[in-house]
Short mmCIF file of C-alpha atoms and ligand atoms in Angstrom, two decimals:
data_model
loop_
_atom_site.label_atom_id
_atom_site.label_comp_id
_atom_site.label_asym_id
_atom_site.label_seq_id
_atom_site.Cartn_x
_atom_site.Cartn_y
_atom_site.Cartn_z
CA MET V 1 0.01 -0.10 0.13
CA SER V 2 1.49 3.45 -0.76
CA THR V 3 1.65 6.05 1.95
CA PHE V 4 -0.36 8.44 -0.45
CA GLN V 5 -3.67 6.44 -0.20
CA ALA V 6 -6.42 7.68 1.72
CA PRO V 7 -7.96 5.24 4.06
CA LYS V 8 -10.88 2.79 2.52
CA GLY V 9 -13.80 4.17 1.71
CA THR V 10 -12.45 7.55 1.73
CA TYR V 11 -11.41 9.87 -0.99
CA ASP V 12 -9.84 13.32 -1.14
CA LEU V 13 -11.79 16.36 -2.49
CA THR V 14 -8.97 18.07 -4.94
CA PRO V 15 -9.28 20.93 -7.98
CA PRO V 16 -10.89 21.63 -9.98
CA ARG V 17 -13.79 18.99 -8.84
CA SER V 18 -13.20 20.33 -5.23
CA ALA V 19 -14.96 23.86 -6.28
CA THR V 20 -18.13 21.70 -7.39
CA PHE V 21 -18.54 20.30 -3.96
CA LEU V 22 -17.93 23.78 -2.46
CA ALA V 23 -20.76 25.43 -5.27
CA VAL V 24 -23.18 22.31 -3.91
CA ARG V 25 -22.95 22.90 -0.19
CA GLU V 26 -23.44 26.86 -1.18
CA ALA V 27 -26.68 26.07 -3.60
CA ILE V 28 -27.95 23.99 -0.75
CA SER V 29 -27.68 26.28 2.42
CA ALA V 30 -28.80 29.58 0.16
CA PRO V 31 -32.64 28.73 0.35
CA LEU V 32 -32.01 27.89 4.33
CA ARG V 33 -30.13 31.25 4.84
CA ASP V 34 -32.74 32.89 2.98
CA SER V 35 -35.96 31.55 5.14
CA GLY V 36 -34.21 32.28 8.62
CA TYR V 37 -32.19 29.36 9.30
CA GLY V 38 -28.98 30.27 11.41
CA TYR V 39 -25.78 28.31 10.98
CA ILE V 40 -24.66 26.06 13.91
CA GLU V 41 -21.43 23.76 14.07
CA THR V 42 -21.01 21.29 16.56
CA PRO V 43 -17.81 19.10 17.19
CA GLY V 44 -17.02 15.91 15.03
CA PHE V 45 -17.46 13.57 17.86
CA GLU V 46 -19.88 13.21 20.22
CA ASN V 47 -20.35 10.91 23.66
CA VAL V 48 -21.50 7.38 22.10
CA GLU V 49 -24.32 7.44 24.44
CA LEU V 50 -25.78 10.46 22.38
CA PHE V 51 -26.10 8.43 19.19
CA ALA V 52 -27.11 5.26 21.20
CA ARG V 53 -30.16 7.19 22.78
CA GLY V 54 -30.90 8.91 19.83
CA VAL V 55 -30.39 7.30 16.55
CA GLY V 56 -31.32 4.20 17.80
CA GLU V 57 -29.80 0.94 19.95
CA SER V 58 -31.43 -1.34 17.02
CA THR V 59 -30.22 0.63 13.83
CA ASP V 60 -27.24 -0.42 11.80
CA ILE V 61 -25.68 2.86 12.50
CA VAL V 62 -25.16 2.15 15.88
CA THR V 63 -24.87 -1.33 16.15
CA LYS V 64 -22.65 -1.24 13.01
CA GLU V 65 -21.35 1.74 11.42
CA MET V 66 -20.13 3.87 14.43
CA TYR V 67 -16.66 4.51 14.71
CA THR V 68 -15.83 4.91 18.54
CA LEU V 69 -13.04 5.23 20.86
CA THR V 70 -12.17 5.43 24.13
CA THR V 71 -10.03 8.40 25.03
CA LYS V 72 -6.92 8.57 27.29
CA GLY V 73 -9.22 9.89 29.80
CA GLY V 74 -11.67 7.12 29.56
CA ASP V 75 -14.12 8.78 27.79
CA GLN V 76 -16.02 6.90 25.25
CA LEU V 77 -16.77 8.68 22.17
CA ALA V 78 -17.97 8.47 18.81
CA LEU V 79 -17.34 10.24 14.97
CA ARG V 80 -20.52 11.42 14.48
CA PRO V 81 -22.58 9.20 11.76
CA GLU V 82 -25.18 12.13 11.47
CA GLY V 83 -25.98 15.65 12.68
CA THR V 84 -29.59 15.50 13.91
CA ALA V 85 -28.81 14.11 17.66
CA SER V 86 -25.89 16.64 17.53
CA VAL V 87 -27.33 19.60 16.86
CA LEU V 88 -30.50 19.06 18.95
CA ARG V 89 -27.82 18.25 21.79
CA ALA V 90 -26.12 21.84 21.17
CA ALA V 91 -29.73 23.44 20.93
CA LEU V 92 -30.40 22.24 24.44
CA GLU V 93 -27.06 22.82 25.74
CA ALA V 94 -27.44 26.47 24.61
CA ASN V 95 -31.06 26.88 25.73
CA LEU V 96 -31.64 28.15 22.12
CA HIS V 97 -35.37 26.73 22.94
CA LYS V 98 -35.79 28.97 25.95
CA ALA V 99 -35.21 32.13 24.13
CA GLY V 100 -38.91 32.20 22.92
CA ASN V 101 -38.66 31.96 19.70
CA LEU V 102 -39.87 28.64 18.15
CA PRO V 103 -39.10 27.06 16.31
CA VAL V 104 -35.25 27.13 16.38
CA LYS V 105 -34.06 27.22 12.61
CA LEU V 106 -30.58 26.03 12.06
CA TRP V 107 -28.48 24.86 9.08
CA TYR V 108 -24.96 23.03 8.97
CA SER V 109 -22.47 21.38 6.68
CA GLY V 110 -19.84 19.13 7.54
CA SER V 111 -18.36 15.71 7.88
CA TYR V 112 -19.97 12.31 8.90
CA TYR V 113 -18.59 9.01 9.43
CA ARG V 114 -19.75 5.46 8.79
CA TYR V 115 -18.07 2.45 9.02
CA GLU V 116 -20.07 0.77 5.83
CA ARG V 117 -19.08 -1.14 3.18
CA PRO V 118 -17.88 1.14 0.34
CA GLN V 119 -19.17 1.26 -3.03
CA ALA V 120 -19.97 3.97 -5.32
CA GLY V 121 -22.00 6.59 -3.37
CA ARG V 122 -21.27 4.98 -0.32
CA TYR V 123 -18.33 6.32 1.83
CA ARG V 124 -17.13 5.89 5.13
CA HIS V 125 -16.60 9.81 5.27
CA PHE V 126 -19.06 11.95 3.38
CA SER V 127 -20.71 15.28 3.64
CA GLN V 128 -23.90 16.42 4.42
CA VAL V 129 -25.41 19.97 4.54
CA GLY V 130 -28.56 19.73 6.71
CA ALA V 131 -31.59 21.65 8.46
CA GLU V 132 -33.27 21.24 11.64
CA ALA V 133 -36.46 23.34 13.02
CA ILE V 134 -36.70 22.58 16.62
CA GLY V 135 -39.71 22.82 19.12
CA THR V 136 -42.68 23.61 16.70
CA GLU V 137 -45.29 20.91 15.67
CA ASP V 138 -46.83 22.60 12.41
CA PRO V 139 -47.26 21.13 8.99
CA ALA V 140 -45.97 24.02 7.27
CA LEU V 141 -42.65 23.66 8.97
CA ASP V 142 -42.46 19.89 7.46
CA ALA V 143 -43.61 21.35 3.98
CA GLU V 144 -40.98 24.40 4.11
CA LEU V 145 -38.43 22.20 4.29
CA ILE V 146 -39.20 19.77 1.62
CA ILE V 147 -40.03 23.00 -0.53
CA LEU V 148 -36.46 24.41 0.42
CA ALA V 149 -34.89 21.13 -0.54
CA ASP V 150 -36.41 20.78 -3.96
CA GLN V 151 -35.84 24.57 -4.67
CA ALA V 152 -32.10 23.94 -4.07
CA TYR V 153 -31.96 20.95 -6.39
CA ARG V 154 -33.58 22.62 -8.97
CA ALA V 155 -31.50 25.54 -8.73
CA LEU V 156 -28.66 23.12 -9.04
CA GLY V 157 -30.15 22.41 -12.72
CA LEU V 158 -30.81 18.82 -11.11
CA ARG V 159 -34.12 17.53 -12.58
CA GLN V 160 -33.90 13.33 -12.43
CA PHE V 161 -34.60 13.35 -8.58
CA ARG V 162 -37.94 12.28 -6.84
CA ILE V 163 -39.63 12.91 -3.45
CA LEU V 164 -41.01 9.99 -1.70
CA LEU V 165 -43.11 10.72 1.14
CA ASN V 166 -44.58 8.83 4.16
CA SER V 167 -46.16 9.15 7.64
CA LEU V 168 -45.00 6.99 10.24
CA GLY V 169 -47.45 7.64 12.60
CA ASP V 170 -46.84 8.81 16.50
CA LYS V 171 -46.54 7.59 19.88
CA GLU V 172 -50.17 6.79 20.01
CA CYS V 173 -50.64 5.13 16.97
CA ARG V 174 -47.15 3.58 15.68
CA PRO V 175 -47.07 0.94 18.45
CA VAL V 176 -50.56 -0.63 17.66
CA TYR V 177 -49.12 -0.97 14.37
CA ARG V 178 -46.08 -2.58 15.32
CA GLU V 179 -47.58 -5.01 17.28
CA ALA V 180 -50.17 -5.92 14.54
CA LEU V 181 -46.91 -5.99 12.12
CA GLN V 182 -44.53 -7.99 14.45
CA THR V 183 -47.54 -10.62 14.83
CA PHE V 184 -47.56 -11.03 11.01
CA LEU V 185 -44.12 -11.47 10.63
CA ARG V 186 -43.49 -13.83 13.29
CA ASP V 187 -45.34 -16.41 11.08
CA LEU V 188 -43.28 -15.89 7.91
CA ASP V 189 -40.11 -17.80 7.06
CA LEU V 190 -37.27 -15.82 7.92
CA ASP V 191 -33.59 -16.15 8.72
CA GLU V 192 -32.29 -15.69 12.01
CA GLU V 193 -31.26 -12.01 11.95
CA THR V 194 -34.48 -10.90 10.12
CA ARG V 195 -36.24 -12.75 13.40
CA ARG V 196 -34.44 -10.87 15.73
CA ARG V 197 -35.04 -7.75 13.72
CA ILE V 198 -38.79 -8.48 14.00
CA GLU V 199 -38.40 -8.00 18.01
CA ILE V 200 -36.23 -4.62 17.87
CA ASN V 201 -37.37 -3.13 14.92
CA PRO V 202 -39.95 -4.70 12.65
CA LEU V 203 -40.73 -1.67 10.46
CA ARG V 204 -36.93 -2.15 8.85
CA VAL V 205 -38.18 -5.89 7.86
CA LEU V 206 -40.12 -3.91 5.13
CA ASP V 207 -37.13 -2.29 4.09
CA ASP V 208 -35.64 -5.80 2.96
CA LYS V 209 -34.42 -5.63 -0.23
CA ARG V 210 -34.36 -9.30 -0.92
CA ALA V 211 -37.02 -10.95 -3.48
CA ASP V 212 -37.94 -13.84 -1.15
CA VAL V 213 -38.54 -11.67 1.59
CA GLN V 214 -40.72 -9.27 -0.15
CA LYS V 215 -42.85 -11.74 -1.85
CA GLN V 216 -43.75 -12.85 1.97
CA LEU V 217 -44.70 -9.13 2.60
CA THR V 218 -47.39 -8.60 0.18
CA ASP V 219 -50.17 -9.02 2.81
CA ALA V 220 -48.28 -7.50 5.34
CA PRO V 221 -50.63 -5.12 7.30
CA LYS V 222 -50.22 -1.24 6.23
CA LEU V 223 -49.13 1.69 8.40
CA ARG V 224 -51.54 3.85 6.77
CA ASP V 225 -54.46 1.72 8.20
CA TYR V 226 -53.52 2.19 11.62
CA LEU V 227 -52.54 5.74 11.44
CA CYS V 228 -54.62 8.18 14.16
CA ASP V 229 -56.61 10.68 13.13
CA ALA V 230 -54.50 13.34 14.16
CA CYS V 231 -51.55 11.88 12.33
CA LYS V 232 -54.23 11.52 8.87
CA ALA V 233 -54.90 15.29 9.23
CA TYR V 234 -51.47 16.36 9.70
CA HIS V 235 -50.31 14.38 6.73
CA GLU V 236 -52.71 15.55 4.65
CA GLU V 237 -51.93 19.16 5.60
CA VAL V 238 -48.18 18.43 4.80
CA ARG V 239 -49.04 16.82 1.33
CA ALA V 240 -51.89 19.89 0.68
CA LEU V 241 -49.28 22.42 1.08
CA ILE V 242 -46.32 21.01 -1.08
CA THR V 243 -48.91 20.21 -3.67
CA ALA V 244 -50.34 23.95 -3.70
CA ALA V 245 -46.00 24.69 -4.21
CA GLY V 246 -46.08 22.88 -7.31
CA VAL V 247 -43.43 20.19 -5.73
CA VAL V 248 -44.29 17.09 -7.45
CA PHE V 249 -43.63 13.91 -4.70
CA GLU V 250 -45.03 9.96 -4.34
CA ASP V 251 -46.78 8.90 -1.56
CA ASP V 252 -44.35 5.77 -0.55
CA GLU V 253 -46.03 3.61 2.43
CA LYS V 254 -42.94 1.44 2.35
CA LEU V 255 -40.47 4.13 3.17
CA VAL V 256 -38.98 3.56 6.90
CA ARG V 257 -35.87 5.40 6.97
CA GLY V 258 -32.72 3.60 8.93
CA LEU V 259 -33.15 5.93 12.17
CA ASP V 260 -35.10 5.43 14.94
CA TYR V 261 -35.92 8.87 15.86
CA TYR V 262 -38.95 9.67 13.31
CA THR V 263 -42.34 10.35 13.66
CA ARG V 264 -44.87 11.42 11.37
CA THR V 265 -43.48 12.92 8.29
CA THR V 266 -40.50 11.11 6.69
CA PHE V 267 -39.11 11.69 3.19
CA GLU V 268 -36.38 10.41 1.01
CA PHE V 269 -35.14 12.36 -2.24
CA VAL V 270 -33.95 9.89 -4.60
CA HIS V 271 -31.96 10.23 -7.92
CA ASP V 272 -32.67 7.80 -10.37
CA GLY V 273 -29.13 7.98 -11.86
CA LEU V 274 -27.25 6.61 -9.07
CA GLY V 275 -27.68 3.07 -8.82
CA SER V 276 -28.40 1.20 -5.50
CA GLN V 277 -27.17 4.07 -3.54
CA SER V 278 -30.26 6.36 -4.78
CA ALA V 279 -30.86 8.16 -1.58
CA VAL V 280 -29.13 11.94 -2.47
CA GLY V 281 -30.97 13.26 0.84
CA GLY V 282 -33.68 12.37 3.42
CA GLY V 283 -35.35 13.62 6.48
CA GLY V 284 -38.52 13.69 8.71
CA ARG V 285 -40.10 14.47 11.93
CA TYR V 286 -38.71 13.28 15.18
CA ASP V 287 -41.17 14.75 17.82
CA GLY V 288 -39.46 12.31 20.59
CA LEU V 289 -36.06 12.86 20.16
CA SER V 290 -35.28 15.54 22.79
CA GLU V 291 -36.97 13.42 25.39
CA MET V 292 -34.91 10.59 24.20
CA ILE V 293 -31.81 12.15 24.93
CA GLY V 294 -33.08 13.91 28.11
CA GLY V 295 -34.54 16.85 27.30
CA PRO V 296 -37.92 18.63 27.45
CA GLU V 297 -41.07 17.75 24.50
CA LEU V 298 -39.79 19.37 21.60
CA PRO V 299 -41.58 18.28 18.47
CA SER V 300 -38.96 18.91 15.63
CA VAL V 301 -38.33 17.96 11.60
CA GLY V 302 -35.17 18.22 9.47
CA TRP V 303 -33.46 17.03 6.68
CA ALA V 304 -30.08 16.32 5.55
CA LEU V 305 -28.62 16.14 1.81
CA GLY V 306 -25.43 14.05 1.00
CA VAL V 307 -22.94 16.40 -0.90
CA ASP V 308 -21.17 13.65 -2.31
CA ARG V 309 -24.10 11.88 -3.98
CA THR V 310 -25.66 15.13 -4.98
CA VAL V 311 -22.53 15.88 -6.99
CA LEU V 312 -22.57 12.22 -8.47
CA ALA V 313 -26.33 13.10 -9.32
CA LEU V 314 -25.26 16.21 -11.17
CA GLU V 315 -22.34 14.18 -12.94
CA ALA V 316 -24.79 11.28 -13.81
CA GLU V 317 -27.30 13.99 -15.51
CA GLY V 318 -24.17 16.07 -17.30
CA VAL V 319 -25.16 19.35 -15.43
CA GLU V 320 -22.39 21.44 -15.84
CA LEU V 321 -22.37 24.03 -12.63
CA ASP V 322 -21.67 27.51 -14.22
CA LEU V 323 -18.59 28.04 -12.12
CA PRO V 324 -17.02 31.79 -12.56
CA ALA V 325 -13.36 31.44 -12.95
CA VAL V 326 -11.37 31.85 -9.87
CA THR V 327 -8.70 34.35 -11.28
CA SER V 328 -9.63 37.33 -12.98
CA VAL V 329 -6.10 38.74 -13.75
CA TYR V 330 -2.99 36.54 -14.37
CA ALA V 331 0.40 38.52 -14.11
CA VAL V 332 3.51 37.22 -16.15
CA PRO V 333 6.74 38.72 -15.59
CA LEU V 334 9.60 38.62 -17.67
CA GLY V 335 12.78 39.07 -15.80
CA ASP V 336 13.51 40.17 -12.16
CA GLU V 337 12.73 43.77 -12.22
CA ALA V 338 9.62 43.21 -13.44
CA ARG V 339 8.91 40.46 -11.37
CA ARG V 340 9.13 43.09 -8.32
CA VAL V 341 6.64 45.81 -10.27
CA LEU V 342 3.96 43.25 -11.15
CA PHE V 343 3.95 41.53 -7.90
CA GLY V 344 3.33 45.11 -6.75
CA VAL V 345 0.38 45.24 -8.98
CA VAL V 346 -1.10 41.86 -8.23
CA THR V 347 -1.15 42.86 -4.40
CA GLU V 348 -2.64 46.38 -5.20
CA LEU V 349 -5.21 44.44 -7.49
CA ARG V 350 -5.95 42.02 -4.57
CA ARG V 351 -6.56 44.64 -2.19
CA ALA V 352 -8.93 46.12 -4.51
CA GLY V 353 -11.04 42.86 -4.48
CA ILE V 354 -9.96 42.09 -7.90
CA ALA V 355 -8.60 38.04 -8.05
CA ALA V 356 -5.48 37.91 -9.29
CA ASP V 357 -2.68 35.16 -9.58
CA PHE V 358 1.21 35.46 -10.55
CA ALA V 359 3.45 33.57 -12.69
CA PHE V 360 5.87 32.29 -9.65
CA GLY V 361 9.32 30.72 -10.13
CA GLY V 362 10.50 32.59 -12.88
CA ARG V 363 9.25 30.87 -15.74
CA GLY V 364 9.64 31.50 -19.73
CA LEU V 365 6.55 33.34 -21.24
CA LYS V 366 5.46 30.28 -22.96
CA GLY V 367 4.99 28.25 -19.84
CA ALA V 368 3.96 30.93 -17.83
CA MET V 369 0.71 32.17 -20.64
CA LYS V 370 -0.31 28.56 -20.38
CA SER V 371 -0.67 29.00 -16.53
CA ALA V 372 -2.56 31.97 -17.13
CA ASN V 373 -4.99 30.04 -19.53
CA ARG V 374 -5.55 27.22 -17.58
CA SER V 375 -6.16 30.02 -14.57
CA GLY V 376 -9.14 31.16 -16.40
CA ALA V 377 -8.04 34.57 -16.23
CA ARG V 378 -10.04 37.12 -18.15
CA TYR V 379 -6.80 39.42 -18.43
CA THR V 380 -3.13 38.90 -18.33
CA LEU V 381 -0.45 41.26 -17.32
CA VAL V 382 2.89 40.94 -19.07
CA ALA V 383 5.78 43.29 -18.57
CA GLY V 384 9.47 42.79 -19.60
CA GLU V 385 12.44 45.06 -19.57
CA ARG V 386 11.74 47.07 -22.60
CA ASP V 387 7.87 47.70 -21.21
CA LEU V 388 9.25 48.68 -17.79
CA ALA V 389 11.74 51.25 -19.51
CA GLU V 390 8.75 52.87 -21.38
CA GLY V 391 6.89 52.97 -17.91
CA VAL V 392 4.07 50.25 -19.65
CA VAL V 393 2.82 47.21 -19.04
CA GLN V 394 0.99 44.71 -21.82
CA LEU V 395 -2.57 44.15 -20.95
CA LYS V 396 -3.94 41.15 -22.87
CA ASP V 397 -7.91 40.45 -23.43
CA MET V 398 -7.89 36.74 -23.18
CA GLU V 399 -11.05 36.37 -24.61
CA SER V 400 -10.50 38.39 -27.85
CA GLY V 401 -6.67 38.19 -27.59
CA GLU V 402 -6.44 41.60 -28.14
CA GLN V 403 -3.24 43.40 -26.50
CA SER V 404 -2.39 46.75 -25.33
CA ALA V 405 0.37 48.96 -23.58
CA VAL V 406 -0.89 50.47 -20.83
CA PRO V 407 0.61 53.03 -18.12
CA LEU V 408 2.06 50.88 -15.35
CA ALA V 409 0.69 53.49 -12.72
CA GLU V 410 -3.00 52.86 -14.40
CA ALA V 411 -2.95 49.37 -15.11
CA ALA V 412 -4.49 48.27 -11.63
CA ALA V 413 -7.47 51.24 -12.12
CA GLU V 414 -7.89 50.24 -15.74
CA LEU V 415 -8.40 46.56 -15.11
CA ALA V 416 -10.70 47.66 -12.09
CA LYS V 417 -12.75 49.67 -14.87
CA ARG V 418 -12.59 46.56 -17.12
CA LEU V 419 -13.81 44.32 -14.67
CA GLY V 420 -16.63 46.26 -13.79
P1 HAM J 501 -29.88 9.92 6.66
O1 HAM J 501 -30.80 9.18 5.46
O2 HAM J 501 -28.71 8.75 7.23
O3 HAM J 501 -30.31 10.81 7.35
O4 HAM J 501 -28.72 10.58 5.65
C1 HAM J 501 -28.68 11.86 4.71
C2 HAM J 501 -28.08 11.42 3.28
O5 HAM J 501 -26.67 11.41 3.86
C3 HAM J 501 -28.17 10.32 2.67
O6 HAM J 501 -29.39 10.57 1.64
C4 HAM J 501 -27.25 10.47 1.74
O7 HAM J 501 -27.25 11.19 0.43
C5 HAM J 501 -26.02 10.96 2.82
N1 HAM J 501 -25.43 9.74 3.19
C6 HAM J 501 -25.37 8.91 4.27
N2 HAM J 501 -24.84 8.17 4.37
C7 HAM J 501 -23.72 8.07 3.62
C8 HAM J 501 -22.83 7.31 2.94
N3 HAM J 501 -22.19 6.23 3.53
N4 HAM J 501 -22.26 7.74 2.12
C9 HAM J 501 -22.41 8.89 1.27
N5 HAM J 501 -23.33 9.79 1.64
C10 HAM J 501 -24.12 9.17 3.00
C11 HAM J 501 -29.63 11.55 8.26
O8 HAM J 501 -28.47 11.62 8.64
C12 HAM J 501 -30.87 12.32 9.06
N6 HAM J 501 -29.76 13.16 10.30
C13 HAM J 501 -31.24 13.18 8.27
C14 HAM J 501 -32.08 14.23 9.01
C15 HAM J 501 -32.05 15.34 9.57
N7 HAM J 501 -33.38 13.79 9.49
C16 HAM J 501 -33.96 14.75 10.57
N8 HAM J 501 -33.23 15.87 10.46
#
């Protein structure tokens, strides 16, 4: 193994592709920032207990996929596998919910870690942009979040995504359904592990991808038939609000999600160009999570969109983001004196807010012009001894190819004018 190799299931973001990741994070967070969501950042690790209680002892995420460690001081920590439990923990710790301004609306962007079997679109280190609206039960809030995610994806130019929507019921009706489902499942022909799952998390059995299991599930009791009136009414209102916003979705009563904290509204954004790892984002309501981690009753809703898979989805659809060139002006000095002078001009440009770069390393004209081209700069400044003797620099418009001599003292101002 080469020492230059990133750990299994991880990859580095390097230019130029890394620019797409930044643009995706920006595009996903923009609608949130415009809708009253404030930025929150939490540590990359938490006490294991938070996720065990929050995400759920019976989930794959907690039982199989957490990176856990014991510190030298004896603390049991885990690299965060997701953001919701951490964000809620932080909001409670800072008493944000007591400021009298509910819901507390927060957005975040960061790295998450799951020890999963790596494959295309599934990594051990990945990144999400997420949003959580804490402390309010209101179908308009669920609708707002779904609409904002849809808006973000459309703004990026994605078209081949679908929104799957379901309701998982609440603490009144879900236990009744759970029992009915367990009774049904116990009579089926299933392997040991699945039988264990029936007792811990029977809804997850519905999610089993194997055909022989799915075949036996045709007559399984449907959650829809067990939803209480309050849950039904709530779900209808969410559906009506997103429909009125022109957001297209599909009802998917099989959608259960891989985290235990969900109640009522759950949804997933799936992209059809991604193969088996098709979920680009997901979320839902988690009215009981605060109490599960020792807080007060705070009904909440949120989502997280996977940045890695969103980039893969863009690539699958062949969407080219309109990324503006990073550098506007590229300076090419020929000789020591020109290097000093042009370096001064570049500094002046940068201080004036114009993105400028410089041919470092004293390369020849040909190589330096190649770099200028590659930088995407609209203008290059070239100066050699003769130019300096005349007190000018050569200003070249890289689009038209036109070149003209500009007095050195006016170069920065002229560029500022041309670049608007
Ligand atoms: P999640 O469905 O586990 O939900 O993850 C959300 C998104 O993160 C997925 O749809 C996917 O795009 C991305 N993702 C998850 N695991 C991986 C992986 N191994 N490799 C690449 N991408 C991955 C949550 O994390 C919840 N906290 C969402 C939420 C927020 N619910 C309420 N609020």
